[in-house]
mmCIF file of C-alpha atoms and ligand atoms in Angstrom:
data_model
loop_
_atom_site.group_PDB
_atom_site.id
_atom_site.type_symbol
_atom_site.label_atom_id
_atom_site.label_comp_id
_atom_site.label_asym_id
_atom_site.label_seq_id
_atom_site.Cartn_x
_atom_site.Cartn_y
_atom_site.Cartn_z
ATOM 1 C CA UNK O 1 103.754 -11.065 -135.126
ATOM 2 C CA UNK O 2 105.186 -7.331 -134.582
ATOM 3 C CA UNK O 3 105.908 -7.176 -130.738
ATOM 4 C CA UNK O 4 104.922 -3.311 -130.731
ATOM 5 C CA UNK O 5 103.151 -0.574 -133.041
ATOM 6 C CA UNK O 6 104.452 2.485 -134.435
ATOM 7 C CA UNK O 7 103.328 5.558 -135.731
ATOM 8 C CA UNK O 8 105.403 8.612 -137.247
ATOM 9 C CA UNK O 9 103.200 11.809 -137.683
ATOM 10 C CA UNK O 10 103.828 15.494 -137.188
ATOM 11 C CA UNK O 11 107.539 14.450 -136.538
ATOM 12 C CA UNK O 12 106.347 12.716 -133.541
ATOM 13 C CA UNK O 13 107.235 9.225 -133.217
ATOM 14 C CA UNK O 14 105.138 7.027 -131.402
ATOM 15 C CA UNK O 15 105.867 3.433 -130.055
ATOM 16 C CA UNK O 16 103.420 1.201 -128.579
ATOM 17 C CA UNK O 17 104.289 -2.100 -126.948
ATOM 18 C CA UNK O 18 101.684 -4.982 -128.082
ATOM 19 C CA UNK O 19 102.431 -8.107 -126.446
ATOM 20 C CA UNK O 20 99.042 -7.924 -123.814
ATOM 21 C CA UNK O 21 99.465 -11.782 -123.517
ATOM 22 C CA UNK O 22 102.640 -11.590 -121.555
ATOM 23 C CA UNK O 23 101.526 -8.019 -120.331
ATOM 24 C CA UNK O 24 103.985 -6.115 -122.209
ATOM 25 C CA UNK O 25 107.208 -8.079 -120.718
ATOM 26 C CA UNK O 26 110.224 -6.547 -121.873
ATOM 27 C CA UNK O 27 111.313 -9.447 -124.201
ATOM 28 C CA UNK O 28 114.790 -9.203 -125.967
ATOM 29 C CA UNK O 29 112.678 -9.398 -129.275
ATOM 30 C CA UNK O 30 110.402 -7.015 -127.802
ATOM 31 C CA UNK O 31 113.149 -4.316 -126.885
ATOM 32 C CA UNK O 32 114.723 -5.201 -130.340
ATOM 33 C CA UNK O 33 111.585 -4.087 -132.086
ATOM 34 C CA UNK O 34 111.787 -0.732 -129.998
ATOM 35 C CA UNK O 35 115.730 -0.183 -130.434
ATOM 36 C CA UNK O 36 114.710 -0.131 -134.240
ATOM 37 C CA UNK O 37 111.993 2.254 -134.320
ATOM 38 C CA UNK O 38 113.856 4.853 -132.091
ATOM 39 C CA UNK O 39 116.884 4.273 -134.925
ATOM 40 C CA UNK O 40 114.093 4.560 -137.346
ATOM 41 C CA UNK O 41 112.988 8.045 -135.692
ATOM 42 C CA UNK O 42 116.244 9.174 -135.219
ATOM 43 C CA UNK O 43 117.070 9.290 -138.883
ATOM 44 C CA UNK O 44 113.826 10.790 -139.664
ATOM 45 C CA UNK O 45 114.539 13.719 -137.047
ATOM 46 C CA UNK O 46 111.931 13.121 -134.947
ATOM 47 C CA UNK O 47 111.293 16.053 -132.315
ATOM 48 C CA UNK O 48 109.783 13.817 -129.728
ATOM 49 C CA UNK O 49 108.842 9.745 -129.061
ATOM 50 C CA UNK O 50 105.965 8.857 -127.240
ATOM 51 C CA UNK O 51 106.384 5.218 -125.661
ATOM 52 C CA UNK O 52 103.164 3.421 -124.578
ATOM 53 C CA UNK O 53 101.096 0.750 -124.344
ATOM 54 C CA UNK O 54 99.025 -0.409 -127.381
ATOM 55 C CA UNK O 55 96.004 -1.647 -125.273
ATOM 56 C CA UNK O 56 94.003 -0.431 -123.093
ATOM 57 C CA UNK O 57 94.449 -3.023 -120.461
ATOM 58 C CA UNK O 58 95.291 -2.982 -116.945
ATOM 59 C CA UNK O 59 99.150 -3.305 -116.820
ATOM 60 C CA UNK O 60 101.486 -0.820 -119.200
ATOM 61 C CA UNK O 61 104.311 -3.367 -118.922
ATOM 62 C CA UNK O 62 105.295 -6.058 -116.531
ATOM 63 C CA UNK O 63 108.965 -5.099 -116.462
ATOM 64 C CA UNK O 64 111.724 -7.532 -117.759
ATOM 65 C CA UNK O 65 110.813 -10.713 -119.229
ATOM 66 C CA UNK O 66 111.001 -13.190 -116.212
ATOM 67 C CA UNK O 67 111.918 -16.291 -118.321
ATOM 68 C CA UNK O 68 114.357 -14.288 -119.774
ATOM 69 C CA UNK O 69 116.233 -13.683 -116.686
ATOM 70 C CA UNK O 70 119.242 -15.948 -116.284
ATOM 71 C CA UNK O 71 117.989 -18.471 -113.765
ATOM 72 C CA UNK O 72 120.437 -18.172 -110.625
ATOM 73 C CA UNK O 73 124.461 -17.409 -110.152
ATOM 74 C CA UNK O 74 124.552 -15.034 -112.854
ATOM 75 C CA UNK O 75 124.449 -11.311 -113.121
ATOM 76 C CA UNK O 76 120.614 -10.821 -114.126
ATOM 77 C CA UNK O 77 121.027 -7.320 -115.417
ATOM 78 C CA UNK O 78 124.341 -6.999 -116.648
ATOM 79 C CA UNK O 79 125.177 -3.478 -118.975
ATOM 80 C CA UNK O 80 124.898 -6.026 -122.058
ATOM 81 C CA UNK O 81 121.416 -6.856 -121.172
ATOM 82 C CA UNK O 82 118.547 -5.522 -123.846
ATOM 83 C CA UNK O 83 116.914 -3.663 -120.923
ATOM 84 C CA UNK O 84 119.585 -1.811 -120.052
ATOM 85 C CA UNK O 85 120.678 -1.096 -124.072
ATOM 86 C CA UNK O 86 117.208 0.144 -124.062
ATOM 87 C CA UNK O 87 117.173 2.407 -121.335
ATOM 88 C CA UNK O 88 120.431 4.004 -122.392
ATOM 89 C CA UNK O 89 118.872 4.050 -125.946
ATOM 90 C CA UNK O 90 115.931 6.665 -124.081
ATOM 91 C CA UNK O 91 118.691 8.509 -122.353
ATOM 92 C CA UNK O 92 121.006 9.264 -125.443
ATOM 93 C CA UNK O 93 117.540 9.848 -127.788
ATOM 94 C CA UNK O 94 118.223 13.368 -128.878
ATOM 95 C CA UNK O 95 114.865 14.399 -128.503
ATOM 96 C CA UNK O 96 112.620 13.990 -125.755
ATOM 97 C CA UNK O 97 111.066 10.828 -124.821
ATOM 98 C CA UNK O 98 107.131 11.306 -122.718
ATOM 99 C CA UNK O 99 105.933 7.867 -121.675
ATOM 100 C CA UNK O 100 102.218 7.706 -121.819
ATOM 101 C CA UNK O 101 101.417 5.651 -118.948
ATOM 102 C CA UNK O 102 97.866 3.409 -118.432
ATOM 103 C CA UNK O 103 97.671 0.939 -115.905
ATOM 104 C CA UNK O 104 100.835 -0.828 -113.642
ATOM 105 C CA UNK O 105 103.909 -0.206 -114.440
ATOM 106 C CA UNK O 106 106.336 -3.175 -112.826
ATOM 107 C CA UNK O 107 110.239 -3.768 -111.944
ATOM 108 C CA UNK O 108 112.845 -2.860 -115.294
ATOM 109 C CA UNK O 109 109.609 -0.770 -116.982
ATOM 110 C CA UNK O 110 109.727 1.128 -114.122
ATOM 111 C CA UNK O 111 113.039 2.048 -114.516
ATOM 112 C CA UNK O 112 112.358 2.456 -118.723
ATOM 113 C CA UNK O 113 109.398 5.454 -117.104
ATOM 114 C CA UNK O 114 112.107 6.812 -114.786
ATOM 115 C CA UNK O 115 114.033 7.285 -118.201
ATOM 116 C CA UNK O 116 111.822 8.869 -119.819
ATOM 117 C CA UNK O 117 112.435 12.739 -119.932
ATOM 118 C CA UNK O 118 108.635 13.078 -119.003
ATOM 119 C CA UNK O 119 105.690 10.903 -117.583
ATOM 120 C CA UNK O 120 102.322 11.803 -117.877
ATOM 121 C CA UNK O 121 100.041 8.958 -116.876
ATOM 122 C CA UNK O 122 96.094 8.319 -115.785
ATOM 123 C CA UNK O 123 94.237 7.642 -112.586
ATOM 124 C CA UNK O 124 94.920 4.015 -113.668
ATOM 125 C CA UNK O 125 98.846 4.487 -113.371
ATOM 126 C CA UNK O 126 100.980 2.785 -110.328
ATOM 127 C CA UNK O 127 104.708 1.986 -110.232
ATOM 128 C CA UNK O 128 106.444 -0.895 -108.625
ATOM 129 C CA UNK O 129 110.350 -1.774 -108.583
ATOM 130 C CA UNK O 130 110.256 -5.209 -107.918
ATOM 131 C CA UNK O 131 113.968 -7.148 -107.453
ATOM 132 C CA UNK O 132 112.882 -7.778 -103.533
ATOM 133 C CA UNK O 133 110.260 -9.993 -104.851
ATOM 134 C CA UNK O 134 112.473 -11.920 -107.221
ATOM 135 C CA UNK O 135 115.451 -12.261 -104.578
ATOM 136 C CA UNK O 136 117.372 -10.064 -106.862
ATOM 137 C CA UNK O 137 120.342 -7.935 -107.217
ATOM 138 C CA UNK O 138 119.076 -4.200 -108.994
ATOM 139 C CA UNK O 139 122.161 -3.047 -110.804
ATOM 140 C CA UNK O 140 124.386 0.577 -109.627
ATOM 141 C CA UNK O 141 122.930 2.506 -112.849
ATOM 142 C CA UNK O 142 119.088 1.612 -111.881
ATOM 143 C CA UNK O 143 119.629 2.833 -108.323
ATOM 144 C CA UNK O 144 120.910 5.864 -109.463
ATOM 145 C CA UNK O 145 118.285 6.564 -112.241
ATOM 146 C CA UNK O 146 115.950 6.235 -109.489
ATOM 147 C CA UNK O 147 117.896 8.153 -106.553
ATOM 148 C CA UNK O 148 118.327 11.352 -109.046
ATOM 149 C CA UNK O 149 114.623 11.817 -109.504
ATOM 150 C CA UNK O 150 112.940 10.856 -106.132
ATOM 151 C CA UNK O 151 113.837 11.218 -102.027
ATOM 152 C CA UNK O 152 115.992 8.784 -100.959
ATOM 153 C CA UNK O 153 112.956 7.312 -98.331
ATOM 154 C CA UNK O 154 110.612 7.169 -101.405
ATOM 155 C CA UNK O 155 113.512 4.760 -103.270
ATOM 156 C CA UNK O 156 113.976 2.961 -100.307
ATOM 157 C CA UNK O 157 109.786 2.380 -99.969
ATOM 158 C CA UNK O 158 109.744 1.257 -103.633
ATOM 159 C CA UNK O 159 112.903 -1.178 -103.116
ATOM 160 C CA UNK O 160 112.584 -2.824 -99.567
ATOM 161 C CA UNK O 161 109.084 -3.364 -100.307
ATOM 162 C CA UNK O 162 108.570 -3.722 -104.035
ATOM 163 C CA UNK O 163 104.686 -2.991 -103.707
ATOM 164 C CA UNK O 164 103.058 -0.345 -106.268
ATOM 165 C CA UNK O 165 103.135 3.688 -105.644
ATOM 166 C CA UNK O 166 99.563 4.901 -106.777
ATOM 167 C CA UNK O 167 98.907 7.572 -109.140
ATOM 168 C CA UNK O 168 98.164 10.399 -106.969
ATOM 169 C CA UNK O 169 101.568 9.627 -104.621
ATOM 170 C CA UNK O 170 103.263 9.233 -107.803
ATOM 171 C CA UNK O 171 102.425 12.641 -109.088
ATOM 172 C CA UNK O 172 103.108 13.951 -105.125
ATOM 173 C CA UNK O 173 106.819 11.901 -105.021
ATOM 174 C CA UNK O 174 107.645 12.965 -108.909
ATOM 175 C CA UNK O 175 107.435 9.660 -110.439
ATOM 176 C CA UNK O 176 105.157 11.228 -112.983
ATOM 177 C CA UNK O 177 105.321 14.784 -114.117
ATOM 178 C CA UNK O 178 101.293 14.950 -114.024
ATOM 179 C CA UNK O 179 98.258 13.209 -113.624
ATOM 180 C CA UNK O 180 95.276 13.448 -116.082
ATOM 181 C CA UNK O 181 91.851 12.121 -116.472
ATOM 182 C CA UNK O 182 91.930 8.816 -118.647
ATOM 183 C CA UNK O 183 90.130 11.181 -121.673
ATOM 184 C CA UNK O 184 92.806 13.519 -121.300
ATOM 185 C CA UNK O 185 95.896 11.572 -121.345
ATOM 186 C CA UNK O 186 96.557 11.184 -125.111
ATOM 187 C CA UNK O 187 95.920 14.978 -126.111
ATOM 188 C CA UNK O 188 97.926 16.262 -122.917
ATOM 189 C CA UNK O 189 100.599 13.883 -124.185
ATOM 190 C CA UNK O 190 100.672 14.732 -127.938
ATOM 191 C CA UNK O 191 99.842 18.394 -127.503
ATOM 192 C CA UNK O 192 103.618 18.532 -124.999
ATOM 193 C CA UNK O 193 104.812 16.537 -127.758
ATOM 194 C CA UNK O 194 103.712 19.313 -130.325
ATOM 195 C CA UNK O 195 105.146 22.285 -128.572
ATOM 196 C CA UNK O 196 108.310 20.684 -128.498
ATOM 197 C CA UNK O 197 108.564 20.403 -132.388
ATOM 198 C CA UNK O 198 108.159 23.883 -132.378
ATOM 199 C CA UNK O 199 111.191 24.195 -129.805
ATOM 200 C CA UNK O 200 114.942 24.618 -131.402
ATOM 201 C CA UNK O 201 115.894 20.869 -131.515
ATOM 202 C CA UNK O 202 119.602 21.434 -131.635
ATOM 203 C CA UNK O 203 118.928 23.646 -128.023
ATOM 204 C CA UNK O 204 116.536 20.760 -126.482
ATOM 205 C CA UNK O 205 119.174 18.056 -127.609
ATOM 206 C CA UNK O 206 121.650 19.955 -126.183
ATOM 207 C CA UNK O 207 120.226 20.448 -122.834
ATOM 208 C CA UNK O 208 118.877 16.438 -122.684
ATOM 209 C CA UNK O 209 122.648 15.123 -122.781
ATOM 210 C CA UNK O 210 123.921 17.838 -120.419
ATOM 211 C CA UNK O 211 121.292 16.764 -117.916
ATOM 212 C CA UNK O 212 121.938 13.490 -119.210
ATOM 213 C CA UNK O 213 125.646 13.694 -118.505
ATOM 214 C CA UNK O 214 125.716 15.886 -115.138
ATOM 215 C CA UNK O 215 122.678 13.963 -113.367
ATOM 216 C CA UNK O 216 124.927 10.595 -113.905
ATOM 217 C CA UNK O 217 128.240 12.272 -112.752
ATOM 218 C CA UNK O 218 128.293 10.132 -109.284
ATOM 219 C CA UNK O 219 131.907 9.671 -108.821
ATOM 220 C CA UNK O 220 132.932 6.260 -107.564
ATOM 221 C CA UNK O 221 136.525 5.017 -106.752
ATOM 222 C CA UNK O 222 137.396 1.876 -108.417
ATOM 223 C CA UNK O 223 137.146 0.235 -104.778
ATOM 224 C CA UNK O 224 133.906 1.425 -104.176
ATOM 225 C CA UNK O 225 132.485 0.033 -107.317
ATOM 226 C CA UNK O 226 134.102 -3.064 -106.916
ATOM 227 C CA UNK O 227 132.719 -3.258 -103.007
ATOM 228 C CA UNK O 228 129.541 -2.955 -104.804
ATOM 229 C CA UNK O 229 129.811 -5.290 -107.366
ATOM 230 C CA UNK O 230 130.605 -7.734 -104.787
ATOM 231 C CA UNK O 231 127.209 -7.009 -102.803
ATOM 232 C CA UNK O 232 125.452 -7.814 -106.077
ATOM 233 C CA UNK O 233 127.265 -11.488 -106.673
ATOM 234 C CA UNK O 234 126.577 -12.277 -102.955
ATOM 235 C CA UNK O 235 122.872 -11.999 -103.812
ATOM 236 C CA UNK O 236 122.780 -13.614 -107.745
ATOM 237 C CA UNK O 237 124.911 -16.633 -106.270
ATOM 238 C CA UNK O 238 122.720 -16.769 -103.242
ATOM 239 C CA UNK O 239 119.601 -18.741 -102.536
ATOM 240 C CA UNK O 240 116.985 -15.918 -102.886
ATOM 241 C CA UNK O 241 117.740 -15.317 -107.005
ATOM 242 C CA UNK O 242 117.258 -19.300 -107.115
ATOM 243 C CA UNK O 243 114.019 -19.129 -105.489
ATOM 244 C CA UNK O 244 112.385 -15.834 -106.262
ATOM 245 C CA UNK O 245 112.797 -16.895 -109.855
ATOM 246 C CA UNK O 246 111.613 -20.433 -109.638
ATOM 247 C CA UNK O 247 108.683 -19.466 -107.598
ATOM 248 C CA UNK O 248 107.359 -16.863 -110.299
ATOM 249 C CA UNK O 249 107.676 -19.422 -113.071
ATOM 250 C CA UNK O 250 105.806 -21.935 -110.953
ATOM 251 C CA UNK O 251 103.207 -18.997 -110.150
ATOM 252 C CA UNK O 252 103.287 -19.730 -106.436
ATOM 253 C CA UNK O 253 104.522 -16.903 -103.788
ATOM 254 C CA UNK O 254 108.235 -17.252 -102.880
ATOM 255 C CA UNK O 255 109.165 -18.379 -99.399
ATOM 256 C CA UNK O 256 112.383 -15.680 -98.448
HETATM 257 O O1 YXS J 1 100.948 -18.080 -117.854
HETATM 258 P P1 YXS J 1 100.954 -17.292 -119.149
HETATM 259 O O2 YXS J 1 101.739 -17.945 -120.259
HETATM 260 O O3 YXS J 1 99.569 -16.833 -119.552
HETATM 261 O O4 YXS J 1 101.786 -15.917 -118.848
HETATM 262 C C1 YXS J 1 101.297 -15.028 -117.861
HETATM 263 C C2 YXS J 1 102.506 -14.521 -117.077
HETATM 264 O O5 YXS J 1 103.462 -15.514 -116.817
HETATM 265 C C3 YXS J 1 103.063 -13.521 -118.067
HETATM 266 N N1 YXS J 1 103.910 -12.526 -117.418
HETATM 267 C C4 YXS J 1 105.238 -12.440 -117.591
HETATM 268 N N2 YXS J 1 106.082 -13.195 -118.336
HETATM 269 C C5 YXS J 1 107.394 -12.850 -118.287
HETATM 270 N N3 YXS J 1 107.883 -11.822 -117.553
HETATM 271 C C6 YXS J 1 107.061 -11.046 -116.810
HETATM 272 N N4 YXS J 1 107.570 -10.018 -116.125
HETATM 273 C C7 YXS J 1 105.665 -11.360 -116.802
HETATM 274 N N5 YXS J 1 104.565 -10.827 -116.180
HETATM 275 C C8 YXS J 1 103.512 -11.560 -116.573
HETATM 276 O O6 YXS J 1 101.937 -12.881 -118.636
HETATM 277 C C9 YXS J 1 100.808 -13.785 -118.592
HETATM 278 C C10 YXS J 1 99.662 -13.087 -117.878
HETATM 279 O O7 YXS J 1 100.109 -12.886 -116.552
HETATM 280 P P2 YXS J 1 99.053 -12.822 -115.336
HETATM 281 O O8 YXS J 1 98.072 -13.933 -115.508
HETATM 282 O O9 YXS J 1 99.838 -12.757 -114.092
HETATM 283 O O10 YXS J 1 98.310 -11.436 -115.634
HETATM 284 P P3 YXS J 1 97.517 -10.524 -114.583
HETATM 285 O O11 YXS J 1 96.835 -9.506 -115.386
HETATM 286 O O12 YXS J 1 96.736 -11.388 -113.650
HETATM 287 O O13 YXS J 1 98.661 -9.845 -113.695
HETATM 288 C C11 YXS J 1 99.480 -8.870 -114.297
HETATM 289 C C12 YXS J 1 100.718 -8.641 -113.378
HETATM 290 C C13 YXS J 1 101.709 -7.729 -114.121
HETATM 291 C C14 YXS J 1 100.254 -7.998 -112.057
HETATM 292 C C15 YXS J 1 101.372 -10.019 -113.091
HETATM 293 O O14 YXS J 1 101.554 -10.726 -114.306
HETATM 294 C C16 YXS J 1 102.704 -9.862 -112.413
HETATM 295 O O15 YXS J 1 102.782 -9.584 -111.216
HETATM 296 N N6 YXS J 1 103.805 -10.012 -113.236
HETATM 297 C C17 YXS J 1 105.150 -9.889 -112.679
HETATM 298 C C18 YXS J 1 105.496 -8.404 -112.460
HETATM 299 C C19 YXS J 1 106.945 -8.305 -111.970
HETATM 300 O O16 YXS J 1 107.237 -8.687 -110.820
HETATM 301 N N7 YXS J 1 107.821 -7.865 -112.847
HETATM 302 C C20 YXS J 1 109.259 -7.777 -112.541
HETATM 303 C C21 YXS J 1 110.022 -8.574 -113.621
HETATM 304 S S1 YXS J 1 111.758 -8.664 -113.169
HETATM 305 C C22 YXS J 1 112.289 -7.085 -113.458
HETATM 306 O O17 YXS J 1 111.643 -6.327 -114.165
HETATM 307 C C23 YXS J 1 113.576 -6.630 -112.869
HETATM 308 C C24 YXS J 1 114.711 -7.581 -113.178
HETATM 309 S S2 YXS J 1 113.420 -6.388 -111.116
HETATM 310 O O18 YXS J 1 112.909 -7.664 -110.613
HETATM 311 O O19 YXS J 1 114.718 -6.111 -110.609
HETATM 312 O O20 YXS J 1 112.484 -5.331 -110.939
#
């Protein structure tokens, strides 16, 4: 069974994650289905992707795939993992990417939307980064994806406590670039996605990976990235990974 559902039309690409009985988790078969399609696009020139969700249901995605994660004193999002090909896949498209966003939006998905080089979502939308509740180390690159688009106490509220930003704060912070009524969303989404087609591609590809490029210019000395890394290992070889893991798979509330 295809993981997701796509549609090429007016050189708009569309993908559309379909997996509602794990609530979109980011599988590696999942992501490998999407890495495909935006290949599949890019040869056929597409002038935009729209990424959503297939259903209608509450949740948009429920962020990495949990029983996926490597389950304690290993790095859980190193840059070979499929969520973080994939969210480099968004960044290097060369044409822009909108996510269409219905319903919760949870941990790696949220950064995937913070990837995206627009977010247009319903009333229904709310975004959650969620390593706090999994006892889990988020990686240098998903800070700064977040830190370049939002106020530093807004990251900090979304890490430290990993609850859910609502639509209308999400629209106020930036997480989304607008809010629309639920009948709305698809033909304020498709009709952005039609004026860029008749933008110059080569000068909106151009300007993508120079934003692209400058935005993730944070220069680190070797020392300071290693200081970092070493945060990170203190936390995957620690107790919290071990139990923030085991307590999702046995669907009970972990004790931190
Ligand atoms: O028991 P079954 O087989 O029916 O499966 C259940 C859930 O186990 C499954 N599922 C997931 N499986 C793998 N990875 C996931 N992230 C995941 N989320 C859900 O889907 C089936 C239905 O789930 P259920 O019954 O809870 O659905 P619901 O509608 O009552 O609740 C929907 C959610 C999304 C509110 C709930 O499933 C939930 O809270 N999921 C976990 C959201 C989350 O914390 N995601 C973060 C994943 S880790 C990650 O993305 C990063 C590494 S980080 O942690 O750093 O942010």
């Amino acid at each position: 069974m295809p993981l997701i559902k796509t549609a090429f039309a007016e050189s708009i690409g569309t993908i559309a994650f379909d997996r509602d009985a794990k609530r979109n988790a980011l599988s590696a078969g999942l992501i490998a289905e999407t890495l495909a399609a935006l290949d599949e696009f890019k040869a056929k020139r597409a002038r935009a992707i729209v990424l959503r969700s297939a259903g209608t249901g509450k949740v948009w995605s429920a962020g990495h795939d949990i029983d996926e994660l490597p389950k304690a004193d290993v790095d859980p999002l190193p840059y070979s993992d499929p969520l973080e090909q994939l969210l480099r896949a968004v960044k290097a498209f060369p044409a822009p990417v909108i996510a269409m966003v219905r319903g919760s939006v949870w941990g790696g998905a949220c950064d995937l939307v913070m990837a995206c080089d627009l977010v247009y979502g319903d009333e229904t939308c709310a975004f959650a980064i969620t390593p706090a509740k999994l006892g889990l180390p988020y990686n240098v690159g998903g800070f700064l994806n977040f830190m370049s688009r939002l106020p530093l106490n807004v990251v900090k509220e979304m890490f430290f406590s990993a609850d859910p930003i609502s639509a209308d704060r999400a629209e106020r912070v930036g997480i989304v670039n607008r809010i629309v009524g639920a009948t709305e969303l698809e033909q304020t989404v498709y009709g952005m996605a039609r004026t860029f087609t008749t933008r110059s591609a080569a000068s909106i590809a151009t300007s993508k990976e120079s934003i692209r490029v400058l935005s993730e210019s944070a220069p680190i000395n070797p020392t300071t990235f290693e200081y970092l890394h070493g945060l990170r290992r203190d936390v995957y070889f620690g107790p919290d990974y071990h139990e923030g893991t085991a307590a999702f798979l046995e669907k009970r509330p972990p004790k931190f």
